[in-house]
mmCIF file with all atom_site columns, C-alpha atoms in Angstrom:
data_model
loop_
_atom_site.group_PDB
_atom_site.id
_atom_site.type_symbol
_atom_site.label_atom_id
_atom_site.label_alt_id
_atom_site.label_comp_id
_atom_site.label_asym_id
_atom_site.label_entity_id
_atom_site.label_seq_id
_atom_site.pdbx_PDB_ins_code
_atom_site.Cartn_x
_atom_site.Cartn_y
_atom_site.Cartn_z
_atom_site.occupancy
_atom_site.B_iso_or_equiv
_atom_site.pdbx_formal_charge
_atom_site.auth_seq_id
_atom_site.auth_comp_id
_atom_site.auth_asym_id
_atom_site.auth_atom_id
_atom_site.pdbx_PDB_model_num
ATOM 1   C CA . MET D 1 1   ? 14.786  -0.764  -15.773 1.00 0.00 ? 1   MET D CA 1
ATOM 2   C CA . VAL D 1 2   ? 18.368  0.510   -16.105 1.00 0.00 ? 2   VAL D CA 1
ATOM 3   C CA . CYS D 1 3   ? 19.319  4.180   -15.741 1.00 0.00 ? 3   CYS D CA 1
ATOM 4   C CA . GLN D 1 4   ? 19.392  5.914   -19.131 1.00 0.00 ? 4   GLN D CA 1
ATOM 5   C CA . ASP D 1 5   ? 22.435  8.024   -18.145 1.00 0.00 ? 5   ASP D CA 1
ATOM 6   C CA . CYS D 1 6   ? 24.943  5.700   -16.456 1.00 0.00 ? 6   CYS D CA 1
ATOM 7   C CA . LYS D 1 7   ? 23.420  2.454   -17.784 1.00 0.00 ? 7   LYS D CA 1
ATOM 8   C CA . LYS D 1 8   ? 24.610  0.698   -14.602 1.00 0.00 ? 8   LYS D CA 1
ATOM 9   C CA . GLN D 1 9   ? 22.210  1.242   -11.718 1.00 0.00 ? 9   GLN D CA 1
ATOM 10  C CA . THR D 1 10  ? 18.483  0.584   -11.483 1.00 0.00 ? 10  THR D CA 1
ATOM 11  C CA . ALA D 1 11  ? 16.319  3.538   -12.484 1.00 0.00 ? 11  ALA D CA 1
ATOM 12  C CA . THR D 1 12  ? 14.217  4.725   -9.558  1.00 0.00 ? 12  THR D CA 1
ATOM 13  C CA . VAL D 1 13  ? 13.374  8.241   -10.763 1.00 0.00 ? 13  VAL D CA 1
ATOM 14  C CA . HIS D 1 14  ? 11.126  8.631   -13.795 1.00 0.00 ? 14  HIS D CA 1
ATOM 15  C CA . LEU D 1 15  ? 10.855  12.148  -15.206 1.00 0.00 ? 15  LEU D CA 1
ATOM 16  C CA . THR D 1 16  ? 8.058   12.922  -17.633 1.00 0.00 ? 16  THR D CA 1
ATOM 17  C CA . GLN D 1 17  ? 8.111   15.975  -19.894 1.00 0.00 ? 17  GLN D CA 1
ATOM 18  C CA . ILE D 1 18  ? 5.503   16.995  -22.433 1.00 0.00 ? 18  ILE D CA 1
ATOM 19  C CA . ILE D 1 19  ? 6.944   19.101  -25.230 1.00 0.00 ? 19  ILE D CA 1
ATOM 20  C CA . ASN D 1 20  ? 4.780   20.054  -28.238 1.00 0.00 ? 20  ASN D CA 1
ATOM 21  C CA . ASN D 1 21  ? 2.170   17.461  -27.197 1.00 0.00 ? 21  ASN D CA 1
ATOM 22  C CA . GLU D 1 22  ? 4.815   14.716  -27.198 1.00 0.00 ? 22  GLU D CA 1
ATOM 23  C CA . LYS D 1 23  ? 5.540   12.776  -24.022 1.00 0.00 ? 23  LYS D CA 1
ATOM 24  C CA . LEU D 1 24  ? 9.185   12.142  -23.151 1.00 0.00 ? 24  LEU D CA 1
ATOM 25  C CA . VAL D 1 25  ? 10.035  9.861   -20.214 1.00 0.00 ? 25  VAL D CA 1
ATOM 26  C CA . VAL D 1 26  ? 13.577  9.743   -18.818 1.00 0.00 ? 26  VAL D CA 1
ATOM 27  C CA . SER D 1 27  ? 14.410  7.005   -16.300 1.00 0.00 ? 27  SER D CA 1
ATOM 28  C CA . LEU D 1 28  ? 17.366  7.676   -14.004 1.00 0.00 ? 28  LEU D CA 1
ATOM 29  C CA . CYS D 1 29  ? 19.045  6.183   -10.953 1.00 0.00 ? 29  CYS D CA 1
ATOM 30  C CA . LYS D 1 30  ? 19.062  8.252   -7.750  1.00 0.00 ? 30  LYS D CA 1
ATOM 31  C CA . ASP D 1 31  ? 22.644  9.468   -8.321  1.00 0.00 ? 31  ASP D CA 1
ATOM 32  C CA . CYS D 1 32  ? 22.113  10.597  -11.930 1.00 0.00 ? 32  CYS D CA 1
ATOM 33  C CA . ALA D 1 33  ? 18.848  12.315  -10.969 1.00 0.00 ? 33  ALA D CA 1
ATOM 34  C CA . ALA D 1 34  ? 20.708  14.199  -8.211  1.00 0.00 ? 34  ALA D CA 1
ATOM 35  C CA . LYS D 1 35  ? 23.396  15.259  -10.731 1.00 0.00 ? 35  LYS D CA 1
ATOM 36  C CA . ARG D 1 36  ? 20.606  16.766  -12.867 1.00 0.00 ? 36  ARG D CA 1
ATOM 37  C CA . GLY D 1 37  ? 19.232  18.597  -9.828  1.00 0.00 ? 37  GLY D CA 1
ATOM 38  C CA . PHE D 1 38  ? 16.304  16.305  -9.000  1.00 0.00 ? 38  PHE D CA 1
ATOM 39  C CA . HIS D 1 39  ? 16.171  15.267  -5.365  1.00 0.00 ? 39  HIS D CA 1
ATOM 40  C CA . SER D 1 40  ? 13.707  13.174  -3.395  1.00 0.00 ? 40  SER D CA 1
ATOM 41  C CA . PRO D 1 41  ? 11.154  15.307  -1.539  1.00 0.00 ? 41  PRO D CA 1
ATOM 42  C CA . LEU D 1 42  ? 11.921  13.130  1.508   1.00 0.00 ? 42  LEU D CA 1
ATOM 43  C CA . ASP D 1 43  ? 15.621  14.105  1.563   1.00 0.00 ? 43  ASP D CA 1
ATOM 44  C CA . ASN D 1 44  ? 15.090  17.421  3.391   1.00 0.00 ? 44  ASN D CA 1
ATOM 45  C CA . VAL D 1 45  ? 12.079  16.579  5.542   1.00 0.00 ? 45  VAL D CA 1
ATOM 46  C CA . PRO D 1 46  ? 12.625  18.135  8.997   1.00 0.00 ? 46  PRO D CA 1
ATOM 47  C CA . PHE D 1 47  ? 11.112  15.089  10.720  1.00 0.00 ? 47  PHE D CA 1
ATOM 48  C CA . PRO D 1 48  ? 12.487  11.961  9.047   1.00 0.00 ? 48  PRO D CA 1
ATOM 49  C CA . LEU D 1 49  ? 9.988   9.256   8.151   1.00 0.00 ? 49  LEU D CA 1
ATOM 50  C CA . SER D 1 50  ? 12.322  6.692   9.686   1.00 0.00 ? 50  SER D CA 1
ATOM 51  C CA . ASP D 1 51  ? 11.892  8.416   13.082  1.00 0.00 ? 51  ASP D CA 1
ATOM 52  C CA . LEU D 1 52  ? 8.109   8.212   12.766  1.00 0.00 ? 52  LEU D CA 1
ATOM 53  C CA . ILE D 1 53  ? 8.193   4.525   11.815  1.00 0.00 ? 53  ILE D CA 1
ATOM 54  C CA . SER D 1 54  ? 10.738  3.687   14.525  1.00 0.00 ? 54  SER D CA 1
ATOM 55  C CA . GLY D 1 55  ? 8.596   5.472   17.102  1.00 0.00 ? 55  GLY D CA 1
ATOM 56  C CA . LEU D 1 56  ? 5.467   3.591   16.072  1.00 0.00 ? 56  LEU D CA 1
ATOM 57  C CA . ILE D 1 57  ? 7.295   0.260   16.095  1.00 0.00 ? 57  ILE D CA 1
ATOM 58  C CA . GLN D 1 58  ? 8.685   0.978   19.569  1.00 0.00 ? 58  GLN D CA 1
ATOM 59  C CA . GLN D 1 59  ? 5.172   1.814   20.823  1.00 0.00 ? 59  GLN D CA 1
ATOM 60  C CA . SER D 1 60  ? 3.711   -1.427  19.480  1.00 0.00 ? 60  SER D CA 1
ATOM 61  C CA . PRO D 1 61  ? 3.102   -4.218  22.000  1.00 0.00 ? 61  PRO D CA 1
ATOM 62  C CA . GLN D 1 62  ? 5.509   -6.465  20.056  1.00 0.00 ? 62  GLN D CA 1
ATOM 63  C CA . LYS D 1 63  ? 8.989   -5.077  20.542  1.00 0.00 ? 63  LYS D CA 1
ATOM 64  C CA . PRO D 1 64  ? 11.502  -5.753  17.740  1.00 0.00 ? 64  PRO D CA 1
ATOM 65  C CA . GLY D 1 65  ? 13.449  -8.234  19.898  1.00 0.00 ? 65  GLY D CA 1
ATOM 66  C CA . ASP D 1 66  ? 10.328  -10.102 21.092  1.00 0.00 ? 66  ASP D CA 1
ATOM 67  C CA . ILE D 1 67  ? 9.728   -11.984 17.854  1.00 0.00 ? 67  ILE D CA 1
ATOM 68  C CA . PRO D 1 68  ? 12.135  -13.298 15.220  1.00 0.00 ? 68  PRO D CA 1
ATOM 69  C CA . ASP D 1 69  ? 13.251  -10.732 12.654  1.00 0.00 ? 69  ASP D CA 1
ATOM 70  C CA . ILE D 1 70  ? 11.555  -11.109 9.277   1.00 0.00 ? 70  ILE D CA 1
ATOM 71  C CA . THR D 1 71  ? 13.685  -10.886 6.120   1.00 0.00 ? 71  THR D CA 1
ATOM 72  C CA . CYS D 1 72  ? 12.504  -10.044 2.599   1.00 0.00 ? 72  CYS D CA 1
ATOM 73  C CA . SER D 1 73  ? 13.297  -12.988 0.345   1.00 0.00 ? 73  SER D CA 1
ATOM 74  C CA . ARG D 1 74  ? 13.938  -10.752 -2.685  1.00 0.00 ? 74  ARG D CA 1
ATOM 75  C CA . CYS D 1 75  ? 16.226  -7.987  -1.400  1.00 0.00 ? 75  CYS D CA 1
ATOM 76  C CA . GLY D 1 76  ? 17.352  -9.372  1.979   1.00 0.00 ? 76  GLY D CA 1
ATOM 77  C CA . LEU D 1 77  ? 16.176  -6.339  3.986   1.00 0.00 ? 77  LEU D CA 1
ATOM 78  C CA . THR D 1 78  ? 15.222  -7.216  7.565   1.00 0.00 ? 78  THR D CA 1
ATOM 79  C CA . PHE D 1 79  ? 12.320  -5.631  9.423   1.00 0.00 ? 79  PHE D CA 1
ATOM 80  C CA . GLU D 1 80  ? 14.844  -4.227  11.929  1.00 0.00 ? 80  GLU D CA 1
ATOM 81  C CA . GLN D 1 81  ? 16.678  -2.458  9.070   1.00 0.00 ? 81  GLN D CA 1
ATOM 82  C CA . PHE D 1 82  ? 13.382  -1.110  7.713   1.00 0.00 ? 82  PHE D CA 1
ATOM 83  C CA . ALA D 1 83  ? 12.477  0.175   11.183  1.00 0.00 ? 83  ALA D CA 1
ATOM 84  C CA . HIS D 1 84  ? 15.752  2.144   11.356  1.00 0.00 ? 84  HIS D CA 1
ATOM 85  C CA . GLN D 1 85  ? 15.901  3.542   7.809   1.00 0.00 ? 85  GLN D CA 1
ATOM 86  C CA . GLY D 1 86  ? 12.163  3.947   7.141   1.00 0.00 ? 86  GLY D CA 1
ATOM 87  C CA . ARG D 1 87  ? 12.383  2.668   3.562   1.00 0.00 ? 87  ARG D CA 1
ATOM 88  C CA . PHE D 1 88  ? 11.704  -0.647  1.913   1.00 0.00 ? 88  PHE D CA 1
ATOM 89  C CA . GLY D 1 89  ? 14.328  -2.309  -0.242  1.00 0.00 ? 89  GLY D CA 1
ATOM 90  C CA . CYS D 1 90  ? 11.892  -3.498  -2.928  1.00 0.00 ? 90  CYS D CA 1
ATOM 91  C CA . GLY D 1 91  ? 8.210   -4.025  -3.703  1.00 0.00 ? 91  GLY D CA 1
ATOM 92  C CA . GLU D 1 92  ? 8.249   -7.509  -2.165  1.00 0.00 ? 92  GLU D CA 1
ATOM 93  C CA . CYS D 1 93  ? 8.990   -6.006  1.284   1.00 0.00 ? 93  CYS D CA 1
ATOM 94  C CA . TYR D 1 94  ? 5.300   -5.026  1.618   1.00 0.00 ? 94  TYR D CA 1
ATOM 95  C CA . SER D 1 95  ? 4.300   -8.698  1.461   1.00 0.00 ? 95  SER D CA 1
ATOM 96  C CA . ALA D 1 96  ? 7.228   -9.933  3.546   1.00 0.00 ? 96  ALA D CA 1
ATOM 97  C CA . PHE D 1 97  ? 6.544   -7.509  6.416   1.00 0.00 ? 97  PHE D CA 1
ATOM 98  C CA . ARG D 1 98  ? 2.738   -7.491  6.130   1.00 0.00 ? 98  ARG D CA 1
ATOM 99  C CA . SER D 1 99  ? 2.084   -9.094  9.527   1.00 0.00 ? 99  SER D CA 1
ATOM 100 C CA . ARG D 1 100 ? 4.210   -6.483  11.296  1.00 0.00 ? 100 ARG D CA 1
ATOM 101 C CA . LEU D 1 101 ? 2.988   -3.525  9.192   1.00 0.00 ? 101 LEU D CA 1
ATOM 102 C CA . GLU D 1 102 ? -0.777  -3.977  9.589   1.00 0.00 ? 102 GLU D CA 1
ATOM 103 C CA . PRO D 1 103 ? -0.923  -2.795  13.230  1.00 0.00 ? 103 PRO D CA 1
ATOM 104 C CA . ILE D 1 104 ? 1.254   0.210   12.341  1.00 0.00 ? 104 ILE D CA 1
ATOM 105 C CA . MET D 1 105 ? -0.940  1.116   9.342   1.00 0.00 ? 105 MET D CA 1
ATOM 106 C CA . ARG D 1 106 ? -4.073  0.829   11.489  1.00 0.00 ? 106 ARG D CA 1
ATOM 107 C CA . LYS D 1 107 ? -2.484  3.183   14.007  1.00 0.00 ? 107 LYS D CA 1
ATOM 108 C CA . ILE D 1 108 ? -1.527  5.757   11.349  1.00 0.00 ? 108 ILE D CA 1
ATOM 109 C CA . HIS D 1 109 ? -4.542  5.550   9.006   1.00 0.00 ? 109 HIS D CA 1
ATOM 110 C CA . GLY D 1 110 ? -7.239  3.871   11.084  1.00 0.00 ? 110 GLY D CA 1
ATOM 111 C CA . SER D 1 111 ? -7.223  0.963   8.621   1.00 0.00 ? 111 SER D CA 1
ATOM 112 C CA . SER D 1 112 ? -4.710  -1.351  7.009   1.00 0.00 ? 112 SER D CA 1
ATOM 113 C CA . LEU D 1 113 ? -6.666  -1.435  3.733   1.00 0.00 ? 113 LEU D CA 1
ATOM 114 C CA . HIS D 1 114 ? -6.217  1.233   1.063   1.00 0.00 ? 114 HIS D CA 1
ATOM 115 C CA . LYS D 1 115 ? -9.642  2.096   -0.304  1.00 0.00 ? 115 LYS D CA 1
ATOM 116 C CA . GLY D 1 116 ? -8.656  4.547   -3.024  1.00 0.00 ? 116 GLY D CA 1
ATOM 117 C CA . LYS D 1 117 ? -10.890 7.169   -4.589  1.00 0.00 ? 117 LYS D CA 1
ATOM 118 C CA . MET D 1 118 ? -14.536 6.704   -5.456  1.00 0.00 ? 118 MET D CA 1
ATOM 119 C CA . PRO D 1 119 ? -15.413 7.045   -9.139  1.00 0.00 ? 119 PRO D CA 1
ATOM 120 C CA . VAL D 1 120 ? -17.328 10.151  -10.206 1.00 0.00 ? 120 VAL D CA 1
ATOM 121 C CA . ALA D 1 121 ? -21.098 9.535   -10.321 1.00 0.00 ? 121 ALA D CA 1
ATOM 122 C CA . GLY D 1 122 ? -22.146 7.757   -13.500 1.00 0.00 ? 122 GLY D CA 1
ATOM 123 C CA . GLU D 1 123 ? -18.588 6.682   -14.281 1.00 0.00 ? 123 GLU D CA 1
ATOM 124 C CA . GLY D 1 124 ? -18.718 2.897   -14.615 1.00 0.00 ? 124 GLY D CA 1
ATOM 125 C CA . GLU D 1 125 ? -20.130 0.309   -12.252 1.00 0.00 ? 125 GLU D CA 1
ATOM 126 C CA . PRO D 1 126 ? -19.765 0.412   -8.452  1.00 0.00 ? 126 PRO D CA 1
ATOM 127 C CA . ILE D 1 127 ? -16.484 -0.887  -7.095  1.00 0.00 ? 127 ILE D CA 1
ATOM 128 C CA . PRO D 1 128 ? -17.022 -4.408  -5.647  1.00 0.00 ? 128 PRO D CA 1
ATOM 129 C CA . VAL D 1 129 ? -15.045 -3.550  -2.515  1.00 0.00 ? 129 VAL D CA 1
ATOM 130 C CA . ARG D 1 130 ? -17.378 -0.629  -1.776  1.00 0.00 ? 130 ARG D CA 1
ATOM 131 C CA . GLU D 1 131 ? -20.416 -2.854  -2.304  1.00 0.00 ? 131 GLU D CA 1
ATOM 132 C CA . GLU D 1 132 ? -18.875 -5.446  -0.009  1.00 0.00 ? 132 GLU D CA 1
ATOM 133 C CA . GLU D 1 133 ? -18.296 -2.840  2.707   1.00 0.00 ? 133 GLU D CA 1
ATOM 134 C CA . ARG D 1 134 ? -21.852 -1.514  2.355   1.00 0.00 ? 134 ARG D CA 1
ATOM 135 C CA . LEU D 1 135 ? -23.319 -5.018  2.660   1.00 0.00 ? 135 LEU D CA 1
ATOM 136 C CA . GLU D 1 136 ? -21.105 -5.841  5.653   1.00 0.00 ? 136 GLU D CA 1
ATOM 137 C CA . GLU D 1 137 ? -22.308 -2.709  7.438   1.00 0.00 ? 137 GLU D CA 1
ATOM 138 C CA . MET D 1 138 ? -25.956 -3.516  6.664   1.00 0.00 ? 138 MET D CA 1
ATOM 139 C CA . LEU D 1 139 ? -25.440 -7.111  7.844   1.00 0.00 ? 139 LEU D CA 1
ATOM 140 C CA . LYS D 1 140 ? -23.920 -5.889  11.097  1.00 0.00 ? 140 LYS D CA 1
ATOM 141 C CA . LYS D 1 141 ? -26.901 -3.578  11.718  1.00 0.00 ? 141 LYS D CA 1
ATOM 142 C CA . ALA D 1 142 ? -29.404 -6.326  10.876  1.00 0.00 ? 142 ALA D CA 1
ATOM 143 C CA . ILE D 1 143 ? -27.762 -8.674  13.388  1.00 0.00 ? 143 ILE D CA 1
ATOM 144 C CA . GLU D 1 144 ? -27.646 -5.945  16.060  1.00 0.00 ? 144 GLU D CA 1
ATOM 145 C CA . SER D 1 145 ? -31.370 -5.268  15.573  1.00 0.00 ? 145 SER D CA 1
ATOM 146 C CA . GLU D 1 146 ? -32.012 -9.049  15.578  1.00 0.00 ? 146 GLU D CA 1
ATOM 147 C CA . ASP D 1 147 ? -33.553 -8.967  12.073  1.00 0.00 ? 147 ASP D CA 1
ATOM 148 C CA . PHE D 1 148 ? -32.193 -12.408 11.232  1.00 0.00 ? 148 PHE D CA 1
ATOM 149 C CA . GLU D 1 149 ? -34.176 -12.911 7.996   1.00 0.00 ? 149 GLU D CA 1
ATOM 150 C CA . ARG D 1 150 ? -32.701 -9.724  6.558   1.00 0.00 ? 150 ARG D CA 1
ATOM 151 C CA . ALA D 1 151 ? -29.298 -10.732 7.933   1.00 0.00 ? 151 ALA D CA 1
ATOM 152 C CA . ALA D 1 152 ? -29.508 -14.075 6.098   1.00 0.00 ? 152 ALA D CA 1
ATOM 153 C CA . ASP D 1 153 ? -30.419 -12.306 2.828   1.00 0.00 ? 153 ASP D CA 1
ATOM 154 C CA . LEU D 1 154 ? -27.562 -9.850  3.268   1.00 0.00 ? 154 LEU D CA 1
ATOM 155 C CA . ARG D 1 155 ? -25.155 -12.683 4.095   1.00 0.00 ? 155 ARG D CA 1
ATOM 156 C CA . ASP D 1 156 ? -26.104 -14.410 0.820   1.00 0.00 ? 156 ASP D CA 1
ATOM 157 C CA . LYS D 1 157 ? -25.712 -11.179 -1.182  1.00 0.00 ? 157 LYS D CA 1
ATOM 158 C CA . LEU D 1 158 ? -22.347 -10.559 0.462   1.00 0.00 ? 158 LEU D CA 1
ATOM 159 C CA . LYS D 1 159 ? -21.197 -14.066 -0.413  1.00 0.00 ? 159 LYS D CA 1
ATOM 160 C CA . ALA D 1 160 ? -22.280 -13.564 -4.051  1.00 0.00 ? 160 ALA D CA 1
ATOM 161 C CA . VAL D 1 161 ? -20.429 -10.229 -4.291  1.00 0.00 ? 161 VAL D CA 1
ATOM 162 C CA . ARG D 1 162 ? -17.280 -11.780 -2.831  1.00 0.00 ? 162 ARG D CA 1
ATOM 163 C CA . GLU D 1 163 ? -17.424 -14.736 -5.232  1.00 0.00 ? 163 GLU D CA 1
ATOM 164 C CA . ALA D 1 164 ? -18.027 -12.428 -8.222  1.00 0.00 ? 164 ALA D CA 1
ATOM 165 C CA . HIS D 1 165 ? -15.130 -10.225 -7.129  1.00 0.00 ? 165 HIS D CA 1
ATOM 166 C CA . LEU D 1 166 ? -12.778 -13.235 -6.875  1.00 0.00 ? 166 LEU D CA 1
ATOM 167 C CA . ILE D 1 167 ? -13.736 -14.401 -10.365 1.00 0.00 ? 167 ILE D CA 1
ATOM 168 C CA . THR D 1 168 ? -13.127 -10.903 -11.764 1.00 0.00 ? 168 THR D CA 1
ATOM 169 C CA . LYS D 1 169 ? -9.730  -10.669 -10.047 1.00 0.00 ? 169 LYS D CA 1
ATOM 170 C CA . ASP D 1 170 ? -8.695  -14.123 -11.329 1.00 0.00 ? 170 ASP D CA 1
ATOM 171 C CA . GLU D 1 171 ? -9.621  -13.214 -14.922 1.00 0.00 ? 171 GLU D CA 1
ATOM 172 C CA . GLU D 1 172 ? -7.344  -10.139 -14.931 1.00 0.00 ? 172 GLU D CA 1
#
């Protein structure tokens, strides 16, 4: 989407105003947003995110020079550049750098998978991912307690949930 002010750069800031119950969305580039007085909350952070990311990358067992640098095929950003600036160049960078990001995400969050919020009770059906996690945990406990019949049943249920989830995702 192009900036609505300068009509040249890509809009990265989307301002939403509700006036008299009517929604107005203005899409601006970073420069035009700054001219209007809107700045990124990350601009004045006392501890830059890039320092945090660089520190975590330096602590990882794989040093940046140990393996070939990965480059995003869409925007051309290298993992080295990301490590120094702390920002991705585009949405494709997440996929391009996935193998290098997973250990960092596990270190920061304890997991590399975003689980999101649980729905309020009675609000729709259970999320398949949650069901999958619950079954995996039950399967693990059944195996640990050597209850192999229950483990086989849970394995089959888990397989069915995974297959149903794949079909649902493909239909979207």
